[in-house]
PDB file of C-alpha atoms in Angstrom:
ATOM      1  CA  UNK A   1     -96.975  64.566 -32.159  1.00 77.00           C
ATOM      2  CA  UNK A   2     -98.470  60.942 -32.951  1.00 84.00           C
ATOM      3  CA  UNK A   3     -96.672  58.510 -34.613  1.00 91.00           C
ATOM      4  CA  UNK A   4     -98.534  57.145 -37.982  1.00 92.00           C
ATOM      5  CA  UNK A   5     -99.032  54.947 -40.289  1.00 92.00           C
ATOM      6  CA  UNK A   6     -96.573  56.584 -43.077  1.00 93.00           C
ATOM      7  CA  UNK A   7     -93.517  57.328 -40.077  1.00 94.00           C
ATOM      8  CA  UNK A   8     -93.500  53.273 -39.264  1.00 94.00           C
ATOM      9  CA  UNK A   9     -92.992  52.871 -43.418  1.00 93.00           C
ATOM     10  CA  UNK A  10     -90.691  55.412 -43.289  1.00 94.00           C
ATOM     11  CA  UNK A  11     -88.767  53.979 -39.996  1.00 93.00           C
ATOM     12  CA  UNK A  12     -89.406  50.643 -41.270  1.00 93.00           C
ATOM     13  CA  UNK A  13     -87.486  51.635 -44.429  1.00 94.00           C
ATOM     14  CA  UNK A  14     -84.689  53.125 -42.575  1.00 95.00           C
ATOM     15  CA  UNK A  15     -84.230  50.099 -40.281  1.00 95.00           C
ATOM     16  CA  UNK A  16     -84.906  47.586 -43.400  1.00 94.00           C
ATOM     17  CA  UNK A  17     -87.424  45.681 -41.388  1.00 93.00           C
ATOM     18  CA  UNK A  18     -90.198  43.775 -42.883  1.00 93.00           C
ATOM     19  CA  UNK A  19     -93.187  44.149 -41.035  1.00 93.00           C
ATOM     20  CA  UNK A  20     -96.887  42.678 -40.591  1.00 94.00           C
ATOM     21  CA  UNK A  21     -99.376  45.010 -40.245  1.00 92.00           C
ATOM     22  CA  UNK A  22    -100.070  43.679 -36.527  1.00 95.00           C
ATOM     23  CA  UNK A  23     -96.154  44.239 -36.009  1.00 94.00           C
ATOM     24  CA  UNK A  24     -96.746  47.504 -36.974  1.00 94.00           C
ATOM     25  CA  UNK A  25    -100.107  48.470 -35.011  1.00 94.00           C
ATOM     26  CA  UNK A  26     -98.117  47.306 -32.020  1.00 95.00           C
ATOM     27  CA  UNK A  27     -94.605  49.531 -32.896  1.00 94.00           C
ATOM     28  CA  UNK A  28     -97.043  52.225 -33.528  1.00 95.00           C
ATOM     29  CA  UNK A  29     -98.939  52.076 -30.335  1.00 94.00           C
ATOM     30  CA  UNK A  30     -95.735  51.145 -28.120  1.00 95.00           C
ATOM     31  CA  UNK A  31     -94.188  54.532 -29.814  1.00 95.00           C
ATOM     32  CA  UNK A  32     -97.214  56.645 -29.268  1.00 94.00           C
ATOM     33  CA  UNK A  33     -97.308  55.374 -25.572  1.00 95.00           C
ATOM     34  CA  UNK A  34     -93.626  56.489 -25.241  1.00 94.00           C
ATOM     35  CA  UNK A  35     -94.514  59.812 -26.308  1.00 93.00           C
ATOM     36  CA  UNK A  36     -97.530  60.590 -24.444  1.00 93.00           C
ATOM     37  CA  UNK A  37     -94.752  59.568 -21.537  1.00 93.00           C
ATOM     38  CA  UNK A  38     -92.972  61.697 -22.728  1.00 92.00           C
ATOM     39  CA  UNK A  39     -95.388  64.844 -23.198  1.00 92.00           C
ATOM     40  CA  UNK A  40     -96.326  64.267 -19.193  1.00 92.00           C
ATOM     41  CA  UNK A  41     -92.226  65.895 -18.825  1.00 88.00           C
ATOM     42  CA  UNK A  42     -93.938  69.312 -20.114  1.00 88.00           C
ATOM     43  CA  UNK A  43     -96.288  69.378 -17.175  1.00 90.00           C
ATOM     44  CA  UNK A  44     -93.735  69.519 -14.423  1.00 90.00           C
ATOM     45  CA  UNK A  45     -92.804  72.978 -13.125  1.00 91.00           C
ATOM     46  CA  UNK A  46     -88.649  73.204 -13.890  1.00 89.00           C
ATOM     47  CA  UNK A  47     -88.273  76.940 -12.872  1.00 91.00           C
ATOM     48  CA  UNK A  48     -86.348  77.175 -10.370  1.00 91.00           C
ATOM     49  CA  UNK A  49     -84.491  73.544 -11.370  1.00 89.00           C
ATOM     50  CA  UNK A  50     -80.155  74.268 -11.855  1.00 87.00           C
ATOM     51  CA  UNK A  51     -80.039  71.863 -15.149  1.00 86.00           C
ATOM     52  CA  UNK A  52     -77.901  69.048 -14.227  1.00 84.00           C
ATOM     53  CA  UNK A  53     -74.423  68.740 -15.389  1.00 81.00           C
ATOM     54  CA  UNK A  54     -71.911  66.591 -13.564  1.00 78.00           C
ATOM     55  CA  UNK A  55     -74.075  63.448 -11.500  1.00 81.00           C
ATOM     56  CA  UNK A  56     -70.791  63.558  -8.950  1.00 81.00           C
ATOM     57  CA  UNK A  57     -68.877  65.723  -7.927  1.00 80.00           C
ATOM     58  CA  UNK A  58     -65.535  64.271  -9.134  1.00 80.00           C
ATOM     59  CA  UNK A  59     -63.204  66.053 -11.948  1.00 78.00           C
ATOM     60  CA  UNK A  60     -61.701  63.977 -14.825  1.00 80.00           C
ATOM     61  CA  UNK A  61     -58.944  61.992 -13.918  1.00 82.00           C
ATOM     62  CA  UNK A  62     -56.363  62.752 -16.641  1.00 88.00           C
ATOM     63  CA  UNK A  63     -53.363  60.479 -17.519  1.00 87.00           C
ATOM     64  CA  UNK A  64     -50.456  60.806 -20.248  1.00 90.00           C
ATOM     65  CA  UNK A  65     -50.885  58.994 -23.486  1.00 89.00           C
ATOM     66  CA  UNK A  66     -48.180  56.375 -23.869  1.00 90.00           C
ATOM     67  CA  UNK A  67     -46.883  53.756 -26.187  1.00 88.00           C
ATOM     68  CA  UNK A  68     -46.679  50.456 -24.269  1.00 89.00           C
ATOM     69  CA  UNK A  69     -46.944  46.910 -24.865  1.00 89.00           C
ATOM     70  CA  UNK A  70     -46.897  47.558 -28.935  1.00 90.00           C
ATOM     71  CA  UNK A  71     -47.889  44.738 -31.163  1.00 90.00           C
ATOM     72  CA  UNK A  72     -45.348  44.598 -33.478  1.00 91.00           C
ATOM     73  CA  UNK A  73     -46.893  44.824 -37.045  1.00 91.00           C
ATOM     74  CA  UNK A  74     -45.871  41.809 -38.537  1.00 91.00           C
ATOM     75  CA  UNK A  75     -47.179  40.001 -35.616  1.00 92.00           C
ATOM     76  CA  UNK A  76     -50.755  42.004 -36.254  1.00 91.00           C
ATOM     77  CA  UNK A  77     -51.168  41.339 -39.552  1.00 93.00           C
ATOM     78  CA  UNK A  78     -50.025  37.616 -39.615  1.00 91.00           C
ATOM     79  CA  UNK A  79     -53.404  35.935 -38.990  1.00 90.00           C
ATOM     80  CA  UNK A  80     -55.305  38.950 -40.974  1.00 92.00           C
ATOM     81  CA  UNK A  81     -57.533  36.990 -43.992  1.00 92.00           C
ATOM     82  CA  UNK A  82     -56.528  39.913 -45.912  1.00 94.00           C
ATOM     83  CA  UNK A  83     -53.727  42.483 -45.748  1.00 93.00           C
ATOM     84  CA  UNK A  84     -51.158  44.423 -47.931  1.00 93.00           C
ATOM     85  CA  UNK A  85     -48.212  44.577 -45.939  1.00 90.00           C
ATOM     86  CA  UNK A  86     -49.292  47.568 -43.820  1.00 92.00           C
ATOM     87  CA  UNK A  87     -52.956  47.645 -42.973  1.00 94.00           C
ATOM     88  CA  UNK A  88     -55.703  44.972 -42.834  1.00 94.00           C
ATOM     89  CA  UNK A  89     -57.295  44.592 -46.122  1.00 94.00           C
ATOM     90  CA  UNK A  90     -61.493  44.526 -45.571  1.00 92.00           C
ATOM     91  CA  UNK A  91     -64.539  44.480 -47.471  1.00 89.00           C
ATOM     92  CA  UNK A  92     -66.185  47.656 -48.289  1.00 86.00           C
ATOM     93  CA  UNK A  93     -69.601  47.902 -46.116  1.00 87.00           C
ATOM     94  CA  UNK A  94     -70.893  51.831 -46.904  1.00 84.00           C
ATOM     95  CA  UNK A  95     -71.410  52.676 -50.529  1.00 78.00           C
ATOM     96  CA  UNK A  96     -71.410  56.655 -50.226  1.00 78.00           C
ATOM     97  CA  UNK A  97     -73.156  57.003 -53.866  1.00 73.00           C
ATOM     98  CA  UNK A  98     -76.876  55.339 -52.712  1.00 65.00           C
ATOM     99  CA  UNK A  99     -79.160  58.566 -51.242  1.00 61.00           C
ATOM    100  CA  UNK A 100     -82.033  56.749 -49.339  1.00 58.00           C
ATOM    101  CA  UNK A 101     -82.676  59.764 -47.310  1.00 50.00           C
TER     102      UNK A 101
END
């Protein structure tokens, strides 16, 4: 796979960058560079390689879930900027209805 010229649009769309076209010679050549890395992974012989799950040996350490030290809720919500008695009031920052996929 090579990275070009339409996938930096397209990736520069999806990160809403604006870029010059030497800012985007360079992405595309530091990408391509990062794949060709990449492809060199294929070359290595993995047969006989256990894939690797845990890097120690150690299990989880598990601990109960409690309640302690509790803010109580009108303490919470008394420097809030916005709130409505019960939870913090924000903006809203995702508008489900645009498609930009």
């Amino acid at each position: 796979m090579q990275i070009d010229e339409k996938l930096i649009s397209r990736l520069e769309h999806l990160a809403r960058l604006e870029l010059s076209g030497e800012e985007r010679a360079h992405i595309q050549g530091d990408l391509n560079k990062i794949l060709d890395m990449v492809e060199k992974l294929n070359e290595l012989d993995t047969t006989n390689v256990q894939p690797l799950v845990y890097i120690n040996e150690e299990g989880n350490v598990w601990r109960e879930d409690e309640v302690r030290n509790q803010l109580p809720r009108e303490k919470a919500l008394k420097n809030a900027p916005d709130e409505d008695g019960t939870f913090f009031k924000v903006p809203k920052v995702i508008d489900l209805d645009r498609n930009d996929a």
